[in-house]
PDB file of C-alpha atoms and ligand atoms in Angstrom:
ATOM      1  CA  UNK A  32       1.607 -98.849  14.847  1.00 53.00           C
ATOM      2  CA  UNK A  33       0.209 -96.148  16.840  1.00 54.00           C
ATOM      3  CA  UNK A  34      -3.467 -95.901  16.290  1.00 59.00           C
ATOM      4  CA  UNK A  35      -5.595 -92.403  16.079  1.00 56.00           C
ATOM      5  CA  UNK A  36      -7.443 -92.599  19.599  1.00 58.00           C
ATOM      6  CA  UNK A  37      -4.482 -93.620  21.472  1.00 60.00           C
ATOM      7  CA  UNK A  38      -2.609 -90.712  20.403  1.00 60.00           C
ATOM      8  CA  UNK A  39      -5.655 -88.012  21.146  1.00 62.00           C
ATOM      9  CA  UNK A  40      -5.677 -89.222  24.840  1.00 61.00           C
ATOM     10  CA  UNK A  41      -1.697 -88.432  25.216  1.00 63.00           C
ATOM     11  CA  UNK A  42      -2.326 -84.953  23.676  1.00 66.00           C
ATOM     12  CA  UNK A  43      -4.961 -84.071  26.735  1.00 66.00           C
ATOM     13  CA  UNK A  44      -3.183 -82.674  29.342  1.00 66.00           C
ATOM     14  CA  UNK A  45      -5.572 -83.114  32.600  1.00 70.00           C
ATOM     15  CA  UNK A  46      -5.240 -80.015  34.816  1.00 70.00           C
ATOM     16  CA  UNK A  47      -6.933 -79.896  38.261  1.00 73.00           C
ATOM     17  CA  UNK A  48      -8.999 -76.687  37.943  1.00 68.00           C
ATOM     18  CA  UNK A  49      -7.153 -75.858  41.667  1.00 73.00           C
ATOM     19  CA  UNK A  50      -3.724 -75.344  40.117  1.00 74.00           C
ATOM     20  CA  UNK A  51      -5.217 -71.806  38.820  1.00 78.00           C
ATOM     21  CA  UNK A  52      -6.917 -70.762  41.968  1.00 85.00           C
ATOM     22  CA  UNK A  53      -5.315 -68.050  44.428  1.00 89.00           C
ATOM     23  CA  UNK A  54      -6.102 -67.877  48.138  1.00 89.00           C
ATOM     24  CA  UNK A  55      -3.522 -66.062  49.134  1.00 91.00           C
ATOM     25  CA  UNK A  56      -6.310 -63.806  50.417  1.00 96.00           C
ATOM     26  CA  UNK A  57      -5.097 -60.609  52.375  1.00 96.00           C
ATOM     27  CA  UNK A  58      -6.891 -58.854  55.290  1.00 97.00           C
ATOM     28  CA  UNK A  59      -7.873 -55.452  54.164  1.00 97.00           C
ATOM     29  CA  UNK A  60      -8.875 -52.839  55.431  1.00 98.00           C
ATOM     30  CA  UNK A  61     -12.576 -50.431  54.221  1.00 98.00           C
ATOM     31  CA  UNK A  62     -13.855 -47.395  56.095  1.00 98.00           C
ATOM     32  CA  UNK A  63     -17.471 -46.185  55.142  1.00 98.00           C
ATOM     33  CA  UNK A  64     -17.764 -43.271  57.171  1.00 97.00           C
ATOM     34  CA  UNK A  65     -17.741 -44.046  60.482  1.00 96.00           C
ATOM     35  CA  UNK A  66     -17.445 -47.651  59.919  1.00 96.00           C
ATOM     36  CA  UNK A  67     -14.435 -49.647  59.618  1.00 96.00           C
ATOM     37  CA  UNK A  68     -14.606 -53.054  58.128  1.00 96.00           C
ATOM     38  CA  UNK A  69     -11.457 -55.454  58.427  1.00 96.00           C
ATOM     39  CA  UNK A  70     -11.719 -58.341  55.782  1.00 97.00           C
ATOM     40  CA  UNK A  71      -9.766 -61.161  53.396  1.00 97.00           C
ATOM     41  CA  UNK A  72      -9.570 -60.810  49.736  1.00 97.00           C
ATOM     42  CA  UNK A  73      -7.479 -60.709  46.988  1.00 96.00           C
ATOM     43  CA  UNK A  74      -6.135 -57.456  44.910  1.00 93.00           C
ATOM     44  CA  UNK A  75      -7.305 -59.121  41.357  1.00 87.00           C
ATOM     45  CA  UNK A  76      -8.968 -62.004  40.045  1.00 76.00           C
ATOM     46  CA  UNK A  77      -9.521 -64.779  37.033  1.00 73.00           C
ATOM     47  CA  UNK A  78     -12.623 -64.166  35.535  1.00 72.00           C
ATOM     48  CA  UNK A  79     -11.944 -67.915  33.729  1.00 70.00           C
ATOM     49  CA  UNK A  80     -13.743 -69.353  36.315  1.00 71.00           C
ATOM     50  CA  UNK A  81     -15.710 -66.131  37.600  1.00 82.00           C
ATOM     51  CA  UNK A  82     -13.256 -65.652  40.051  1.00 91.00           C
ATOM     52  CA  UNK A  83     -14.543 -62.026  39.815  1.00 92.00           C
ATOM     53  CA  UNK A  84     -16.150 -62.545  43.436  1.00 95.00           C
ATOM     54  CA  UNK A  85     -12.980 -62.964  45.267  1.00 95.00           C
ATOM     55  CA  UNK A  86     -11.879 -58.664  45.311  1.00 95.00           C
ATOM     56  CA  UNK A  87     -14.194 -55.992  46.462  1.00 97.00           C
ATOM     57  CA  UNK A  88     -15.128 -54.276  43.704  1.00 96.00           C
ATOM     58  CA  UNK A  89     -16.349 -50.470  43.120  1.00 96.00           C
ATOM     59  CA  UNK A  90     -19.816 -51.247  42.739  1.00 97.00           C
ATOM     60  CA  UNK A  91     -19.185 -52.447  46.603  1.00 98.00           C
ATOM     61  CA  UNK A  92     -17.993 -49.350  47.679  1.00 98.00           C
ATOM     62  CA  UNK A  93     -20.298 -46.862  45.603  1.00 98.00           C
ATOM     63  CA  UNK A  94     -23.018 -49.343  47.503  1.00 98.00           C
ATOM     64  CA  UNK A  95     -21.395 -49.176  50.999  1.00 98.00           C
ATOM     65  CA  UNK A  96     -20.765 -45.603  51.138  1.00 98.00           C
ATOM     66  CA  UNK A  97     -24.667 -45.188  50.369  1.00 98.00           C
ATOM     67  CA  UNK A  98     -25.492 -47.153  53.137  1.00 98.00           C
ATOM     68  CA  UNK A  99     -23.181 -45.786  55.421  1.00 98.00           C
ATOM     69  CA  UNK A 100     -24.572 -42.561  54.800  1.00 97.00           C
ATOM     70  CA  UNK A 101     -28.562 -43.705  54.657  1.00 97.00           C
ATOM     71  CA  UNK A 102     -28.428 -46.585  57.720  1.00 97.00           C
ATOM     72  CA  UNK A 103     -32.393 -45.721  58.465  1.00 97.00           C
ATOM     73  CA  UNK A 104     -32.831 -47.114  55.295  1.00 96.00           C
ATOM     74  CA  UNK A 105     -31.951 -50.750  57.058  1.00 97.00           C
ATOM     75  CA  UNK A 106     -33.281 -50.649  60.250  1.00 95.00           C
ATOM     76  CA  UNK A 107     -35.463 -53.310  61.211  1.00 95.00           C
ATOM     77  CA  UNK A 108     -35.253 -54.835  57.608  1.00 96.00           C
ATOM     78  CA  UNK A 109     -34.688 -58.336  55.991  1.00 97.00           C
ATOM     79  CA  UNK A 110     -32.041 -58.613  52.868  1.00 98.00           C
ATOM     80  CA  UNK A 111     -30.986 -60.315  50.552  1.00 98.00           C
ATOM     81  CA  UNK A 112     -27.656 -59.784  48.740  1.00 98.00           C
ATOM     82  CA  UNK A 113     -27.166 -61.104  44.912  1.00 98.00           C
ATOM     83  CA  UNK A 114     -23.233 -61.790  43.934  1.00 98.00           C
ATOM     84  CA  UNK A 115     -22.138 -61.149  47.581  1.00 98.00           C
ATOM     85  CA  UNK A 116     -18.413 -61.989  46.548  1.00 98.00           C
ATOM     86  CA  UNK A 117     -16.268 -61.488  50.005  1.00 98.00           C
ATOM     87  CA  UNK A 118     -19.131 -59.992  51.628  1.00 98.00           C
ATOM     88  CA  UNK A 119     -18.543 -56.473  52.342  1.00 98.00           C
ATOM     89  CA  UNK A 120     -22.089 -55.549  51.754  1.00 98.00           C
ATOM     90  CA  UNK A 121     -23.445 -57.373  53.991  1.00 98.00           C
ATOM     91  CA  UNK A 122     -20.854 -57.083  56.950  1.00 97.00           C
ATOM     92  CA  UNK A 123     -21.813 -53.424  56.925  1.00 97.00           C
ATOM     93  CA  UNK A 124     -25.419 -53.916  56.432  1.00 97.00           C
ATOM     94  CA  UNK A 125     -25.518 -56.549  59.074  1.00 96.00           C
ATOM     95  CA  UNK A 126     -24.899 -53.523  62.038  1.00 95.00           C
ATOM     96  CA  UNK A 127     -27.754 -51.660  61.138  1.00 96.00           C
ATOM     97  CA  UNK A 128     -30.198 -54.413  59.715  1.00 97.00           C
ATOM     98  CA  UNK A 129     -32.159 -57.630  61.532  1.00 95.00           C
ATOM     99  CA  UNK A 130     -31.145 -60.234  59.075  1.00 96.00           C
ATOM    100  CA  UNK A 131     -28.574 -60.367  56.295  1.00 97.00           C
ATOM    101  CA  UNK A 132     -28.506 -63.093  53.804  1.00 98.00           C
ATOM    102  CA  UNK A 133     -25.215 -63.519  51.492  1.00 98.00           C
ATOM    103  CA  UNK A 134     -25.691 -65.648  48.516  1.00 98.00           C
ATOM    104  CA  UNK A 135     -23.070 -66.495  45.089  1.00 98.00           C
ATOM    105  CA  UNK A 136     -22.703 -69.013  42.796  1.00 97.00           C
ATOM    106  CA  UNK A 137     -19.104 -69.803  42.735  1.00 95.00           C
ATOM    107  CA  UNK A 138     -18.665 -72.602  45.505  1.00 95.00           C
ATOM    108  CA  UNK A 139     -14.497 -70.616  46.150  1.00 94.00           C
ATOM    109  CA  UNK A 140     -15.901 -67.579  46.481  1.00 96.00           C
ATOM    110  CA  UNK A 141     -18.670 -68.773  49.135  1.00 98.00           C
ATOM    111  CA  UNK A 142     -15.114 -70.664  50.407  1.00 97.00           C
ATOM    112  CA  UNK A 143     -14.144 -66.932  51.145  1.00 97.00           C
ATOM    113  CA  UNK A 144     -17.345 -65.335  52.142  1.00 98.00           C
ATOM    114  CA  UNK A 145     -18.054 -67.971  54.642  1.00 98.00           C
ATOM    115  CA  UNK A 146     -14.645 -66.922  56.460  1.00 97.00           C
ATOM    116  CA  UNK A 147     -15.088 -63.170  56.480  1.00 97.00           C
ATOM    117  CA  UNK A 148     -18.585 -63.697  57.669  1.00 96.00           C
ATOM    118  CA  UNK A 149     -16.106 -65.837  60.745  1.00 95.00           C
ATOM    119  CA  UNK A 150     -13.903 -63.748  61.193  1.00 94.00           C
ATOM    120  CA  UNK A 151     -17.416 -60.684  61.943  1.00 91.00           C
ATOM    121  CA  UNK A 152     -18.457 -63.329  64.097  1.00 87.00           C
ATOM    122  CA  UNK A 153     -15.839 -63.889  66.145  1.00 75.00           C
ATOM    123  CA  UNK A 154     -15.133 -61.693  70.013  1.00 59.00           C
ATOM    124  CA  UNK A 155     -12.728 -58.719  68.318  1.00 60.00           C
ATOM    125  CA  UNK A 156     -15.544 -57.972  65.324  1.00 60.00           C
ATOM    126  CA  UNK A 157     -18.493 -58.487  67.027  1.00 60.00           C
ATOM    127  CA  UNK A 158     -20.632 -55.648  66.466  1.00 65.00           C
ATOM    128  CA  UNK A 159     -22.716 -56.931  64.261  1.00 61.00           C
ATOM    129  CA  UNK A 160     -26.429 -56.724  65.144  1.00 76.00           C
ATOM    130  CA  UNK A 161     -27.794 -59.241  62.773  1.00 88.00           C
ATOM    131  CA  UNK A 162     -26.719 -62.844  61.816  1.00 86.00           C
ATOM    132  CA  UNK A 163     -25.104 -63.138  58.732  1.00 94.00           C
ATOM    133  CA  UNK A 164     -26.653 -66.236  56.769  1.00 97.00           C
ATOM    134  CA  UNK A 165     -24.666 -67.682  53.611  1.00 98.00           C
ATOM    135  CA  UNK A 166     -26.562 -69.080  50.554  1.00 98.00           C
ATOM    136  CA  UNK A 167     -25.938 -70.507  47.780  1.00 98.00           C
ATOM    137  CA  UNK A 168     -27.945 -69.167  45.139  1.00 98.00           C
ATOM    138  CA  UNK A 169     -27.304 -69.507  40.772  1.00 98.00           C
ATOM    139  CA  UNK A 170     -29.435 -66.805  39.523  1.00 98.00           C
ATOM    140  CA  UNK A 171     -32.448 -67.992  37.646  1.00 97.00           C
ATOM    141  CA  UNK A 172     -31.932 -71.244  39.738  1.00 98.00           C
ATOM    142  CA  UNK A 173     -35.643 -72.012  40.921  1.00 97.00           C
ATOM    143  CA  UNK A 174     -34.595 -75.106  43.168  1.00 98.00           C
ATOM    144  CA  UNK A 175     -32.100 -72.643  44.956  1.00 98.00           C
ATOM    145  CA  UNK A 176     -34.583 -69.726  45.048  1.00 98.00           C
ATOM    146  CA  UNK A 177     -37.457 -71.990  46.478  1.00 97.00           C
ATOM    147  CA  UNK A 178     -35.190 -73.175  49.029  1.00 98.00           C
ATOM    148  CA  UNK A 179     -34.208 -69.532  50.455  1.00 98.00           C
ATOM    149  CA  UNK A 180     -37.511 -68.647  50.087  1.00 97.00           C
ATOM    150  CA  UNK A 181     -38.281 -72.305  52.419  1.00 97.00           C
ATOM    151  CA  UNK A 182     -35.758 -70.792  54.841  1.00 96.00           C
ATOM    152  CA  UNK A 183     -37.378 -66.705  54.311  1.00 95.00           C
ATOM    153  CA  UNK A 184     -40.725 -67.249  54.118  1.00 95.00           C
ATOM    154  CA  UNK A 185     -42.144 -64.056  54.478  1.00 94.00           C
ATOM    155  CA  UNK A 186     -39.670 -62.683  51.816  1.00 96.00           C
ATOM    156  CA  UNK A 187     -36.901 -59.721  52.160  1.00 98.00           C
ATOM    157  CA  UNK A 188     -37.731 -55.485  52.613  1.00 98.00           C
ATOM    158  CA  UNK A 189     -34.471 -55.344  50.471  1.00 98.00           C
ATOM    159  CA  UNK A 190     -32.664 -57.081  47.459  1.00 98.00           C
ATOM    160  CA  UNK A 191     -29.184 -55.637  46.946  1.00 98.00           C
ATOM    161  CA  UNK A 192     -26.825 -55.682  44.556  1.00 98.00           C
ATOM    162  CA  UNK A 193     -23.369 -54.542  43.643  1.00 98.00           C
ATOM    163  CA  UNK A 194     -21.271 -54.638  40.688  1.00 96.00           C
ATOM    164  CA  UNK A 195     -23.362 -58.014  39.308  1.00 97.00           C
ATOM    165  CA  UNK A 196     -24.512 -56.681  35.732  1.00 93.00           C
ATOM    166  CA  UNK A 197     -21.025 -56.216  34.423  1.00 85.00           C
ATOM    167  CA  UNK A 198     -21.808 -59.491  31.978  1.00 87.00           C
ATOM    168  CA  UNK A 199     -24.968 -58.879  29.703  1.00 90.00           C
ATOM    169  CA  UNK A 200     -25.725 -62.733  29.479  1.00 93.00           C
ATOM    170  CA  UNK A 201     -26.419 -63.244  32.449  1.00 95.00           C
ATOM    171  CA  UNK A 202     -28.685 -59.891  33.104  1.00 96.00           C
ATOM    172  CA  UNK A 203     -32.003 -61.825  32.067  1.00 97.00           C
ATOM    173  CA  UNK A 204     -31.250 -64.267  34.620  1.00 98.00           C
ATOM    174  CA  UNK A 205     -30.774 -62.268  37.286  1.00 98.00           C
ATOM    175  CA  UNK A 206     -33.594 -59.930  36.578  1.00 97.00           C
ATOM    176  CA  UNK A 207     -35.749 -62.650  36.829  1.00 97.00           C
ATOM    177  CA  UNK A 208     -34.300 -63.713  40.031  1.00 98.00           C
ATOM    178  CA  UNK A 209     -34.714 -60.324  41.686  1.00 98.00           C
ATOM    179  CA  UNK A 210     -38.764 -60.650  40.286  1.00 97.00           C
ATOM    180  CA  UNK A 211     -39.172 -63.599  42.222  1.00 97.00           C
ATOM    181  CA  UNK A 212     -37.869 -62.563  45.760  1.00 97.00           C
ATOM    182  CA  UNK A 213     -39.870 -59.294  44.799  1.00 96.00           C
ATOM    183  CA  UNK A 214     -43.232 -60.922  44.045  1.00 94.00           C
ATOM    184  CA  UNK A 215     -43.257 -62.767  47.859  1.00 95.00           C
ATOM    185  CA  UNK A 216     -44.379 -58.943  48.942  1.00 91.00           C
ATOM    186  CA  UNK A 217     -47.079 -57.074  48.557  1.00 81.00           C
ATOM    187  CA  UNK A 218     -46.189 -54.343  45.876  1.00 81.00           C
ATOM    188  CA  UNK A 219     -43.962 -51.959  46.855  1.00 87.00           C
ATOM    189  CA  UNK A 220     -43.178 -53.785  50.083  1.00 94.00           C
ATOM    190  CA  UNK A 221     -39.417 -55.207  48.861  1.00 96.00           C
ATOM    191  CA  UNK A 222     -37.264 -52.900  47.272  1.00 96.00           C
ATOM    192  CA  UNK A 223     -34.297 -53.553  44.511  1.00 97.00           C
ATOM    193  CA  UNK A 224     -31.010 -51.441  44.720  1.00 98.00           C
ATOM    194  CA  UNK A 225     -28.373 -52.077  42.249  1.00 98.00           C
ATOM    195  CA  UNK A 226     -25.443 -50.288  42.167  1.00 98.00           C
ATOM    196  CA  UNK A 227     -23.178 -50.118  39.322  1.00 94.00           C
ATOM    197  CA  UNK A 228     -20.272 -48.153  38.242  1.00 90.00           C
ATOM    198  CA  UNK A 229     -19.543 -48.175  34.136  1.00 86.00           C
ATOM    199  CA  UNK A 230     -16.218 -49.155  32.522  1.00 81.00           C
ATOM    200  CA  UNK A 231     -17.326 -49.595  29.400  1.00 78.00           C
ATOM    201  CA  UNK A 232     -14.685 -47.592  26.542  1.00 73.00           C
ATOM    202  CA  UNK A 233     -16.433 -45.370  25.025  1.00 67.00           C
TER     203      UNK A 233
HETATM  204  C1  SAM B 462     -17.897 -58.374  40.072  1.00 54.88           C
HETATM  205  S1  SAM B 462     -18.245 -59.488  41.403  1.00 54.88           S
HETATM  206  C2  SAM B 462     -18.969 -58.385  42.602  1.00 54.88           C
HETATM  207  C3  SAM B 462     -18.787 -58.908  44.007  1.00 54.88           C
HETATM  208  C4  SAM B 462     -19.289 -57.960  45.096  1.00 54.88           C
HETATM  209  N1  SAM B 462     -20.719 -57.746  45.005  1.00 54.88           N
HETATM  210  C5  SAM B 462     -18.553 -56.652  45.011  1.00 54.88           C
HETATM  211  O1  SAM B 462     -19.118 -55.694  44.450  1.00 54.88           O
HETATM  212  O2  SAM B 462     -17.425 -56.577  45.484  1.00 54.88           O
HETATM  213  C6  SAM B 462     -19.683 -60.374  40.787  1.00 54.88           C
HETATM  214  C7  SAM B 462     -20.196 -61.402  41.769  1.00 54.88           C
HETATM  215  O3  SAM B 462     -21.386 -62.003  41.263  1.00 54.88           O
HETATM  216  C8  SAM B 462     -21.259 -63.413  41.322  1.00 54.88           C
HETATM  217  N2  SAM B 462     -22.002 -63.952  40.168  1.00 54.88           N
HETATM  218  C9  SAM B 462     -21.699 -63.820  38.858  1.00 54.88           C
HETATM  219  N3  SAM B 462     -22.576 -64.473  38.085  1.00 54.88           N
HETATM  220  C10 SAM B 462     -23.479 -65.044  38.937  1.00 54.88           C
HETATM  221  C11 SAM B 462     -24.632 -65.857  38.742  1.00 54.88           C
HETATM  222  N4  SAM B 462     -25.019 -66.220  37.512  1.00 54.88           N
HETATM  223  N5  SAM B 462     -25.321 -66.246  39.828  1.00 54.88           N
HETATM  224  C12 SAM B 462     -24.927 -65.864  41.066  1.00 54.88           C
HETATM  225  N6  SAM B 462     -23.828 -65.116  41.335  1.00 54.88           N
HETATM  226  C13 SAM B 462     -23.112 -64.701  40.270  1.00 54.88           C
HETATM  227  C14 SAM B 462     -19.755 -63.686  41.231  1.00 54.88           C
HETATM  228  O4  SAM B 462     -19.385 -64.949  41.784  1.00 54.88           O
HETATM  229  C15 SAM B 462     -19.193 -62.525  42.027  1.00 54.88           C
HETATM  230  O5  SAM B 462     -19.123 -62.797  43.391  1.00 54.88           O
END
């Protein structure tokens, strides 16, 4: 006789979360004015496992066309990115800043960032002028904020962010993130720029 519990642990099927996961990332492309970016990503995502991170989305290329057109705005500065995803933001910030950092959450997205930010680094892209630094950081997450703030200690000029408030849970959490790396500067001395582009249905 086949008893209740035996019969439960035939039912679940163990998947390895892998088998869903594309990297068959693509090099693409980007030109923000006079700047041309070449980098690997994918054309859509999974958002099952907040897979959101691995396309460049239009929040990332409201945000990049903004700084291509206002690089004074980075010169000489420290930033911070929030949700970097592949890391377009920061490629293009890194030639007119003096440091960049990247951070995410999702460990296959910082899989991906860590290569573009390669790839920049490498002979044939090198015209960066600032290091590119990758973090991981959860928002909210004080162990992870204490320790880029171990590695930063005098803090960031700029927090940026694009496309990252697109899920309302999480908004509190990231708010609260953005008031910590703000409060390591005098006020006024670290600025916030989110950009965002609706698709909400009306
Ligand atoms: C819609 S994507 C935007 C990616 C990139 N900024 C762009 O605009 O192309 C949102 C990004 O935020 C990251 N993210 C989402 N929730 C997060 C959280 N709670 N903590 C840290 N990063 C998060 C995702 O992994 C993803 O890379």
């Amino acid at each position: 006789m086949e008893r209740k519990g035996e019969k439960e642990e035939e039912d679940i099927v163990c998947l390895d979360g892998s088998f869903f996961i594309n990297d068959n990332y693509q090099l693409a492309e980007f030109t923000f004015g006079s700047q041309v970016i070449k980098l690997l990503c994918l054309q859509s995502a999974s958002t099952d496992f907040d897979l959101t991170g691995q396309l460049v989305w239009p929040g990332a290329m409201l945000l990049n066309d903004y700084i291509a057109n206002n690089v004074k705005l980075l010169q000489g500065c420290s930033v911070i990115e929030l949700g970097s995803g592949v890391g377009i933001t920061g490629i293009l910030s890194s030639r007119f800043c003096h440091k960049f950092v990247l951070t995410d959450h999702n460990d296959e997205v910082i899989k991906i960032l860590k290569r573009n930010v390669e790839l920049h680094a490498s002979k044939e892209n090198h015209n960066s002028r600032a290091e590119l630094m990758v973090e991981k950081l959860e928002w909210g997450n004080s162990e992870q904020i204490c320790h880029i703030l171990e590695n930063h200690a005098s803090g960031f000029d700029l927090i940026l962010g694009a496309d990252i408030c697109f899920q309302q849970s999480s908004i509190p959490l990231l708010f609260r993130t953005v008031k910590k790396l703000l409060e390591v500067r005098g006020q006024g001395q670290c600025k916030f720029i989110l950009a965002y582009i609706s698709r909400a249905k009306c």
